[in-house]
Coordinates of C-alpha atoms in Angstrom, one line a residue:
M1 CA -6.6 17.2 -33.6
M2 CA -4.1 14.4 -33.3
Y3 CA -3.4 12.0 -36.0
H4 CA -3.0 8.4 -34.8
R5 CA -2.2 6.9 -38.2
V6 CA -0.2 7.9 -41.3
F7 CA -2.5 10.0 -43.9
S8 CA -1.3 10.4 -47.5
L9 CA -0.6 14.1 -48.0
S10 CA -3.9 14.3 -50.2
A11 CA -6.0 12.6 -47.7
L12 CA -4.5 14.8 -44.9
L13 CA -5.4 17.8 -46.9
C14 CA -8.9 16.5 -47.2
V15 CA -9.1 15.9 -43.6
L16 CA -7.9 19.5 -43.0
T17 CA -10.4 21.0 -45.2
A18 CA -13.5 19.3 -44.2
P19 CA -16.3 19.6 -44.7
F20 CA -15.4 21.4 -47.8
C21 CA -13.6 18.6 -49.3
L22 CA -15.8 15.9 -50.9
N23 CA -15.8 12.5 -49.4
S24 CA -13.2 10.4 -51.5
V25 CA -15.8 7.7 -52.1
A26 CA -18.9 9.9 -52.9
A27 CA -17.3 12.2 -55.2
P28 CA -18.2 11.5 -58.7
A29 CA -14.9 12.5 -60.3
V30 CA -12.5 15.3 -58.5
A31 CA -12.7 16.2 -54.9
A32 CA -13.6 19.8 -54.3
K33 CA -10.7 21.9 -52.8
Q34 CA -11.4 24.3 -49.8
S35 CA -11.8 27.9 -51.2
F36 CA -12.0 31.2 -49.6
H37 CA -11.8 33.5 -52.6
A38 CA -13.2 37.0 -52.1
A39 CA -14.1 36.2 -48.2
R40 CA -15.3 39.1 -46.6
L41 CA -16.7 40.2 -43.2
P42 CA -20.4 41.3 -43.1
A43 CA -21.1 45.0 -43.1
S44 CA -22.7 44.7 -39.6
F45 CA -19.1 44.1 -38.4
F46 CA -17.8 47.2 -39.7
A47 CA -20.7 49.1 -38.6
G48 CA -20.4 47.8 -34.9
N49 CA -16.9 48.7 -34.9
R50 CA -17.9 52.3 -36.0
A51 CA -20.4 52.6 -33.3
R52 CA -17.8 51.4 -30.5
L53 CA -15.5 54.1 -31.7
L54 CA -18.3 56.6 -31.7
D55 CA -18.8 55.7 -28.1
E56 CA -15.3 56.6 -27.4
L57 CA -15.4 59.9 -29.2
K58 CA -18.5 60.9 -27.1
K59 CA -16.5 60.4 -23.9
M60 CA -14.2 63.1 -25.1
G61 CA -16.8 65.7 -25.1
P62 CA -18.9 67.6 -27.8
G63 CA -17.3 68.8 -31.0
T64 CA -15.2 65.7 -31.4
I65 CA -14.7 64.0 -34.7
A66 CA -12.4 61.3 -36.0
V67 CA -10.8 61.2 -39.3
I68 CA -9.5 57.8 -40.6
K69 CA -7.2 57.8 -43.7
S70 CA -6.9 55.1 -46.1
M71 CA -3.5 53.4 -47.0
P72 CA -1.9 55.4 -50.0
E73 CA -0.6 53.6 -53.0
Q74 CA 2.8 52.5 -52.8
N75 CA 5.3 52.7 -55.7
R76 CA 7.3 49.5 -56.4
N77 CA 9.7 50.9 -59.1
G78 CA 9.4 53.1 -62.1
D79 CA 5.8 53.7 -62.7
S80 CA 4.6 50.5 -61.2
T81 CA 2.8 50.2 -57.7
H82 CA 2.5 47.5 -55.3
M83 CA -0.7 45.5 -55.3
Y84 CA -3.0 47.5 -53.2
R85 CA -3.8 46.3 -49.7
Q86 CA -5.9 48.5 -47.5
D87 CA -4.7 49.9 -44.2
S88 CA -5.9 47.7 -41.4
D89 CA -7.5 50.4 -39.2
F90 CA -9.3 51.8 -41.9
Y91 CA -10.6 48.5 -43.2
Y92 CA -11.5 47.5 -39.6
L93 CA -13.8 50.5 -39.4
T94 CA -14.9 50.7 -43.1
G95 CA -14.7 47.6 -45.2
V96 CA -13.5 49.7 -48.0
E97 CA -10.6 48.4 -49.9
E98 CA -9.9 51.3 -52.1
A99 CA -7.2 53.9 -52.0
E100 CA -7.7 57.7 -51.7
A101 CA -10.5 57.4 -49.4
V102 CA -11.2 59.3 -46.0
A103 CA -13.9 58.4 -43.3
V104 CA -15.2 60.9 -40.8
L105 CA -17.0 60.1 -37.7
D106 CA -19.0 62.8 -36.0
A107 CA -20.1 62.1 -32.5
D108 CA -22.6 65.1 -32.4
S109 CA -24.4 63.9 -35.7
N110 CA -27.5 61.7 -36.0
Q111 CA -25.7 60.8 -39.4
A112 CA -22.5 60.3 -38.0
Y113 CA -20.6 58.6 -40.8
T114 CA -19.3 60.4 -43.9
L115 CA -17.2 58.6 -46.4
Y116 CA -15.0 60.8 -48.9
V117 CA -13.8 58.6 -52.1
R118 CA -12.3 59.0 -55.4
K119 CA -14.5 60.4 -58.3
R120 CA -15.5 57.9 -60.7
D121 CA -13.5 58.0 -63.8
P122 CA -14.4 55.8 -66.7
R123 CA -10.8 55.8 -68.4
R124 CA -9.0 55.1 -65.2
E125 CA -11.6 52.4 -64.4
A126 CA -10.9 50.7 -67.8
Y127 CA -7.4 50.2 -66.7
D128 CA -7.8 49.7 -63.1
G129 CA -11.2 48.4 -62.3
A130 CA -14.4 49.9 -61.0
R131 CA -14.3 52.4 -58.2
L132 CA -16.8 52.8 -55.5
G133 CA -18.0 56.4 -56.2
V134 CA -20.8 57.9 -54.1
E135 CA -23.2 55.3 -54.7
G136 CA -21.0 52.4 -53.7
A137 CA -19.9 54.3 -50.6
L138 CA -23.5 54.6 -49.6
K139 CA -24.1 51.0 -50.2
L140 CA -21.2 50.1 -47.7
G141 CA -23.0 51.9 -44.8
A142 CA -22.1 55.6 -45.1
N143 CA -24.6 58.1 -44.0
K144 CA -23.3 60.5 -46.5
A145 CA -20.7 60.3 -49.2
E146 CA -18.8 62.6 -51.3
S147 CA -15.9 62.4 -54.0
F148 CA -12.6 63.8 -54.1
P149 CA -11.2 66.3 -55.4
A150 CA -14.4 68.5 -54.9
A151 CA -15.1 67.1 -51.5
E152 CA -11.9 68.2 -49.8
A153 CA -13.4 71.7 -49.3
N154 CA -16.2 69.9 -47.0
L155 CA -13.4 67.8 -45.3
K156 CA -11.6 70.8 -44.3
N157 CA -14.8 72.6 -43.2
L158 CA -15.8 69.6 -40.9
V159 CA -12.2 69.8 -39.3
N160 CA -12.3 73.3 -38.8
K161 CA -15.7 73.4 -37.0
A162 CA -14.5 70.5 -34.7
Q163 CA -13.3 71.1 -31.1
R164 CA -11.2 67.9 -31.3
V165 CA -10.1 66.0 -34.2
V166 CA -9.1 62.4 -33.5
L167 CA -6.8 61.2 -36.1
V168 CA -6.3 57.6 -37.3
S169 CA -3.6 57.5 -40.2
N170 CA -0.6 55.0 -40.1
F171 CA 1.1 55.5 -43.3
D172 CA 0.0 58.7 -45.2
E173 CA 2.3 61.2 -43.9
D174 CA 1.4 63.9 -46.5
F175 CA -2.2 63.7 -45.1
R176 CA -0.9 63.8 -41.6
K177 CA 0.7 67.2 -42.5
K178 CA -2.4 68.6 -44.1
M179 CA -4.4 67.7 -41.0
L180 CA -1.8 69.6 -38.9
D181 CA -2.2 72.6 -41.1
W182 CA -6.1 72.5 -41.0
V183 CA -6.3 71.9 -37.1
Y184 CA -3.4 74.5 -36.3
P185 CA -3.4 77.0 -39.3
F186 CA -0.5 79.1 -39.5
G187 CA -1.1 82.5 -38.1
S188 CA -4.3 81.5 -36.3
D189 CA -4.9 81.8 -32.6
N190 CA -4.7 78.0 -32.6
N191 CA -0.9 78.3 -32.5
H192 CA -0.9 79.6 -28.9
S193 CA -1.5 77.7 -25.6
S194 CA -5.1 79.1 -25.5
H195 CA -6.2 77.3 -28.7
K196 CA -9.5 75.3 -28.5
R197 CA -9.2 72.9 -31.4
I198 CA -6.8 70.0 -30.8
L199 CA -5.7 67.0 -32.7
V200 CA -5.6 63.5 -31.0
D201 CA -3.6 60.5 -32.2
G202 CA -6.5 57.8 -32.3
R203 CA -4.4 54.9 -33.3
H204 CA -4.1 53.6 -29.8
I205 CA -7.8 53.7 -29.4
V206 CA -8.5 51.5 -32.4
A207 CA -5.4 49.3 -31.5
E208 CA -7.2 48.4 -28.2
M209 CA -10.5 47.9 -30.1
R210 CA -8.7 45.4 -32.4
L211 CA -7.0 43.2 -29.6
I212 CA -10.0 41.3 -28.4
K213 CA -11.3 39.3 -31.4
Q214 CA -14.8 39.1 -32.2
A215 CA -16.5 35.9 -33.3
A216 CA -16.6 36.9 -37.1
E217 CA -12.8 37.7 -36.9
I218 CA -12.1 34.4 -35.0
D219 CA -13.8 32.5 -38.1
M220 CA -11.9 34.5 -40.6
L221 CA -8.5 34.0 -38.8
Q222 CA -9.2 30.2 -38.7
R223 CA -9.7 30.4 -42.5
A224 CA -6.4 31.9 -42.9
V225 CA -4.8 29.4 -40.4
D226 CA -6.4 26.5 -42.5
V227 CA -5.0 27.7 -45.8
T228 CA -1.7 28.3 -44.3
T229 CA -1.8 24.6 -43.3
A230 CA -2.5 23.5 -46.4
G231 CA 0.3 25.5 -48.0
H232 CA 2.9 24.2 -45.3
L233 CA 1.8 20.5 -46.1
A234 CA 2.4 21.2 -50.0
A235 CA 5.6 22.9 -49.2
M236 CA 6.7 19.8 -47.1
K237 CA 6.0 17.7 -49.9
T238 CA 7.8 19.7 -52.4
S239 CA 10.9 19.8 -50.2
L240 CA 11.5 16.1 -50.6
T241 CA 12.8 16.6 -54.3
A242 CA 13.5 20.5 -54.4
T243 CA 16.9 21.5 -55.2
N244 CA 16.3 25.2 -54.4
E245 CA 14.5 26.9 -51.5
G246 CA 12.4 29.1 -54.1
E247 CA 10.5 25.8 -55.0
V248 CA 9.6 25.3 -51.5
A249 CA 8.3 29.1 -50.9
G250 CA 6.5 28.9 -54.3
S251 CA 4.8 25.7 -53.4
F252 CA 3.4 27.4 -50.3
Q253 CA 2.3 30.6 -52.1
G254 CA 0.8 28.9 -55.1
T255 CA -1.5 26.9 -52.7
A256 CA -2.3 29.6 -50.8
R257 CA -3.2 31.8 -53.7
S258 CA -5.2 29.0 -55.2
M259 CA -7.2 28.5 -52.0
G260 CA -8.2 32.3 -51.9
A261 CA -5.4 34.2 -50.3
R262 CA -4.6 37.3 -52.2
F263 CA -1.8 38.1 -50.0
T264 CA 0.6 36.5 -47.5
G265 CA 0.5 38.3 -44.2
Y266 CA 4.2 38.9 -44.6
D267 CA 7.2 38.0 -46.9
T268 CA 7.5 34.1 -46.9
I269 CA 10.7 32.8 -45.2
A270 CA 12.2 29.5 -46.6
G271 CA 15.5 28.7 -45.3
A272 CA 17.4 25.5 -45.7
G273 CA 20.7 24.5 -43.9
R274 CA 22.4 27.5 -42.6
N275 CA 19.8 29.9 -43.7
S276 CA 17.6 28.3 -41.1
C277 CA 19.5 30.4 -38.8
V278 CA 18.6 33.8 -40.1
L279 CA 15.4 34.9 -38.4
H280 CA 14.1 36.9 -41.3
Y281 CA 15.8 35.2 -44.3
L282 CA 13.8 36.4 -47.5
T283 CA 15.9 35.6 -50.4
N284 CA 14.7 32.1 -50.7
D285 CA 16.9 31.3 -53.7
H286 CA 19.7 29.0 -52.2
D287 CA 20.3 25.5 -53.2
I288 CA 19.1 22.9 -50.7
E289 CA 21.9 20.7 -49.3
A290 CA 21.0 16.9 -48.8
G291 CA 20.3 16.4 -45.1
S292 CA 19.6 19.9 -44.2
L293 CA 16.7 21.2 -42.3
M294 CA 14.1 23.5 -44.0
L295 CA 12.5 26.4 -42.0
L296 CA 9.3 27.6 -43.4
D297 CA 7.6 30.8 -41.7
A298 CA 4.8 31.5 -43.7
G299 CA 1.3 32.9 -43.4
A300 CA -1.7 33.3 -45.7
E301 CA -3.9 36.2 -45.4
V302 CA -7.7 35.6 -45.9
G303 CA -10.3 38.4 -45.8
Y304 CA -7.4 40.6 -44.4
Y305 CA -6.7 38.3 -41.5
T306 CA -3.3 36.6 -41.5
A307 CA -2.1 33.4 -40.1
D308 CA 1.7 33.0 -38.9
V309 CA 3.0 29.5 -38.8
T310 CA 6.4 28.0 -38.6
R311 CA 7.5 24.6 -39.0
T312 CA 11.1 23.0 -39.4
W313 CA 11.8 19.6 -41.1
P314 CA 14.4 17.5 -42.5
V315 CA 14.3 17.5 -46.4
S316 CA 15.6 14.0 -46.2
G317 CA 12.3 13.0 -44.6
Q318 CA 13.8 11.9 -41.3
F319 CA 15.6 14.1 -38.4
S320 CA 19.3 13.3 -37.8
K321 CA 20.2 12.5 -34.1
E322 CA 21.3 16.2 -33.5
Q323 CA 18.5 17.8 -35.4
K324 CA 15.8 15.8 -33.6
A325 CA 17.5 16.9 -30.1
I326 CA 17.2 20.5 -30.8
Y327 CA 13.8 20.1 -32.5
E328 CA 12.5 18.2 -29.5
L329 CA 13.9 20.8 -27.2
V330 CA 12.2 23.7 -29.1
L331 CA 8.9 21.8 -29.2
K332 CA 9.2 21.1 -25.2
A333 CA 9.6 24.9 -24.8
Q334 CA 6.6 25.5 -27.1
N335 CA 4.4 23.2 -25.2
A336 CA 5.3 24.8 -21.9
A337 CA 4.5 28.4 -23.3
I338 CA 1.2 27.4 -24.8
D339 CA 0.1 25.5 -21.5
L340 CA 0.3 29.0 -20.0
V341 CA -1.9 30.7 -22.5
K342 CA -5.1 31.0 -20.3
P343 CA -7.3 33.7 -18.9
G344 CA -5.7 35.4 -15.9
R345 CA -2.0 34.5 -16.8
V346 CA 0.5 37.2 -17.9
H347 CA 1.5 37.1 -21.5
H348 CA 5.1 37.3 -20.6
E349 CA 5.0 34.2 -18.5
G350 CA 5.3 31.9 -21.6
F351 CA 8.4 33.6 -22.6
D352 CA 10.1 33.1 -19.2
A353 CA 9.1 29.4 -19.0
A354 CA 10.2 28.6 -22.6
M355 CA 13.7 30.4 -21.9
R356 CA 14.3 28.5 -18.9
I357 CA 13.6 25.1 -20.8
L358 CA 15.9 26.2 -23.8
S359 CA 18.7 27.3 -21.4
D360 CA 18.7 24.2 -19.4
G361 CA 18.4 22.1 -22.5
L362 CA 21.2 23.5 -24.2
V363 CA 23.3 22.7 -21.2
D364 CA 22.2 19.3 -21.2
L365 CA 23.3 19.0 -24.8
G366 CA 26.6 20.5 -24.3
V367 CA 26.0 23.6 -26.5
L368 CA 26.2 25.6 -23.2
Q369 CA 28.6 24.9 -20.4
G370 CA 28.3 25.5 -16.8
D371 CA 25.8 25.0 -13.9
K372 CA 22.3 25.6 -15.1
D373 CA 21.0 28.3 -12.8
T374 CA 24.2 30.2 -13.4
V375 CA 23.9 30.0 -17.4
Y376 CA 20.1 30.9 -17.2
K377 CA 20.8 33.9 -15.0
S378 CA 23.6 35.2 -17.2
G379 CA 21.4 35.2 -20.1
A380 CA 23.9 33.0 -22.1
Y381 CA 21.1 31.2 -23.9
S382 CA 19.9 34.5 -25.7
R383 CA 22.8 33.9 -28.1
F384 CA 21.1 31.0 -29.6
T385 CA 17.5 32.1 -29.1
M386 CA 17.7 35.8 -30.0
H387 CA 14.0 36.7 -29.9
G388 CA 10.7 36.8 -28.3
I389 CA 8.2 34.0 -28.5
S390 CA 5.0 35.7 -29.0
H391 CA 2.9 38.4 -30.6
W392 CA -0.6 39.6 -31.2
I393 CA -2.0 38.4 -34.4
G394 CA -5.1 39.3 -36.5
L395 CA -5.4 42.1 -39.3
D396 CA -1.6 42.5 -39.0
V397 CA 1.0 39.5 -38.4
H398 CA 2.3 41.7 -35.4
D399 CA -1.2 42.9 -34.5
T400 CA -2.2 45.9 -32.5
G401 CA -2.7 46.1 -28.7
D402 CA -0.5 47.1 -25.7
Y403 CA 1.8 44.1 -24.1
Q404 CA 2.8 46.4 -21.1
M405 CA -0.8 47.2 -19.7
E406 CA -2.8 45.5 -16.7
T407 CA -6.5 46.0 -16.2
G408 CA -6.2 49.3 -17.9
K409 CA -3.1 50.7 -16.0
R410 CA 0.0 51.5 -17.7
G411 CA 3.2 49.8 -16.4
G412 CA 1.9 46.3 -15.8
R413 CA 2.2 43.3 -17.8
R414 CA -0.7 42.3 -19.9
V415 CA -3.1 39.9 -18.2
L416 CA -4.6 37.5 -21.0
V417 CA -8.4 37.5 -21.7
P418 CA -10.6 35.4 -24.0
G419 CA -10.6 36.7 -27.4
M420 CA -6.9 37.7 -27.8
A421 CA -5.2 35.7 -30.4
L422 CA -1.3 35.3 -30.4
T423 CA 1.5 33.2 -31.5
V424 CA 3.9 31.1 -29.6
E425 CA 7.3 30.6 -31.6
P426 CA 10.3 29.6 -29.5
G427 CA 13.3 28.8 -31.5
I428 CA 17.1 27.8 -31.5
Y429 CA 19.4 29.0 -33.8
I430 CA 23.2 27.9 -34.0
P431 CA 24.8 29.3 -36.8
K432 CA 27.7 27.5 -39.1
D433 CA 30.3 30.1 -37.9
A434 CA 29.7 29.2 -33.9
N435 CA 33.3 27.8 -33.8
D436 CA 33.1 27.5 -30.0
V437 CA 30.2 24.9 -30.4
D438 CA 30.7 21.2 -31.3
A439 CA 30.5 20.9 -35.2
K440 CA 27.6 18.7 -35.0
W441 CA 25.5 21.4 -33.9
R442 CA 26.5 24.2 -36.3
G443 CA 24.1 25.1 -39.0
I444 CA 20.8 23.9 -37.2
G445 CA 18.1 26.4 -36.9
V446 CA 14.6 25.3 -35.6
R447 CA 11.5 27.2 -35.0
I448 CA 7.9 26.0 -34.4
E449 CA 5.2 28.7 -34.3
D450 CA 1.4 28.3 -33.9
V451 CA -1.5 30.5 -33.8
I452 CA -3.4 30.3 -30.3
L453 CA -6.6 31.6 -29.2
V454 CA -7.4 32.5 -25.6
T455 CA -10.6 31.0 -24.7
P456 CA -12.8 31.1 -21.5
E457 CA -11.6 27.6 -20.7
G458 CA -7.9 27.9 -21.7
N459 CA -6.8 28.0 -25.2
R460 CA -7.2 26.5 -28.6
N461 CA -4.3 25.9 -30.9
M462 CA -6.0 27.3 -34.4
S463 CA -3.1 25.5 -36.2
E464 CA -3.1 22.1 -34.5
K465 CA -3.8 20.2 -37.5
L466 CA -0.3 21.1 -38.9
P467 CA 2.0 18.2 -37.3
R468 CA 4.4 19.2 -34.9
A469 CA 5.7 16.2 -32.9
V470 CA 8.7 14.5 -34.6
K471 CA 7.0 11.2 -35.5
D472 CA 3.9 13.2 -37.0
V473 CA 6.2 15.4 -39.1
E474 CA 8.3 12.5 -40.4
A475 CA 4.9 10.4 -41.0
V476 CA 3.9 13.2 -43.3
L477 CA 7.3 13.3 -45.1
M478 CA 7.7 9.7 -45.7
K479 CA 4.0 9.2 -47.2
R480 CA 5.1 11.0 -50.5
N481 CA 1.8 10.7 -52.2

């Protein structure tokens, strides 16, 4: 969506959140704010994913089961734990948000889905909140449910009876070791080459399932992008009077949380001045110098799906000549890469196009010296670009799926197809200590990043409502109310 006139920031937020924002004339008092608290995908979505995985298990032959493990709780410090967030693969297949759970899919059974969960414990639930228990597990679609610790013997028995165990466990190393012991018990014939039971890493299977987004996922991802957009706009407004990067980061995070994002998809990056040149800058607590650029790389997570958006802007409200030159070069590279996001094109083509533009542009500006072809072929531009410009996005900020695959064959580049969601994020970073570069360029870091969906017709910029062009960014900043 292009904006052809200047909106106040509050009006722009209202436009972005329509139809959830009440019309300013019709509203009796206070306009309603878009909200996605407790947003969840329907049970049918998870059931469909299990059915697809079961189809893959059946192709492997009789006696095949899949064992999928939840994310273990993570210690923060002392006796404190991080706020719990379920493993993405486990959530994709079950919809269960609880720790200490195991799902089993049996390709040979008419009641294929068994869910093992924590035992109900009134005392612990008084501290930590209600647990699913067996009844809750059945309500979430399990054919059978049992509770730990008593259920462990039955889980082990299922593994022992299987001929092939497909394990999907991303972070629980203790559970993986337990499964190895059960599949290949010490002293058994299974330790020899003639063993019949095998353990298969199932993560790649689920990764490929997750790569092509379903309609419900696209809708949820758009919600995350919309919340992220509102957070970025709030942060831009805050930066005009902020004295510290933490104020900008806090403005984004507070806005996102107030709209229903329990988590951000990754730690917020809010770097001003020289810190805009630090790719994964997470401190966010340095003073903001007048006239500096602010780089905000931040994404809200809604219903387990995360956005990943970056904008760079001048805290003064207007780009300097040098800042504008670097910014417009990055934007030109991004637009060229986005144009190549369409069915039938290769994922890596956007990177190649963007790097050529950045390399040639840095020569034009005098940041790099020499013949353009020679400079590009030497890779000299990588000193100031440093990173790739795209990754899959979805349940994880760097979502699953192979980049080196072509129509199912290893070794090729991935061809884009409708339903893929990815970022496009070129950047230029000229550090303060680049003493061989004219001082006027030093300390300028610019990254522009958007979430792009591959559609049958081409692509859709899911974050297009967040201004990118210089005049549109400055318009938002100059309209302070």
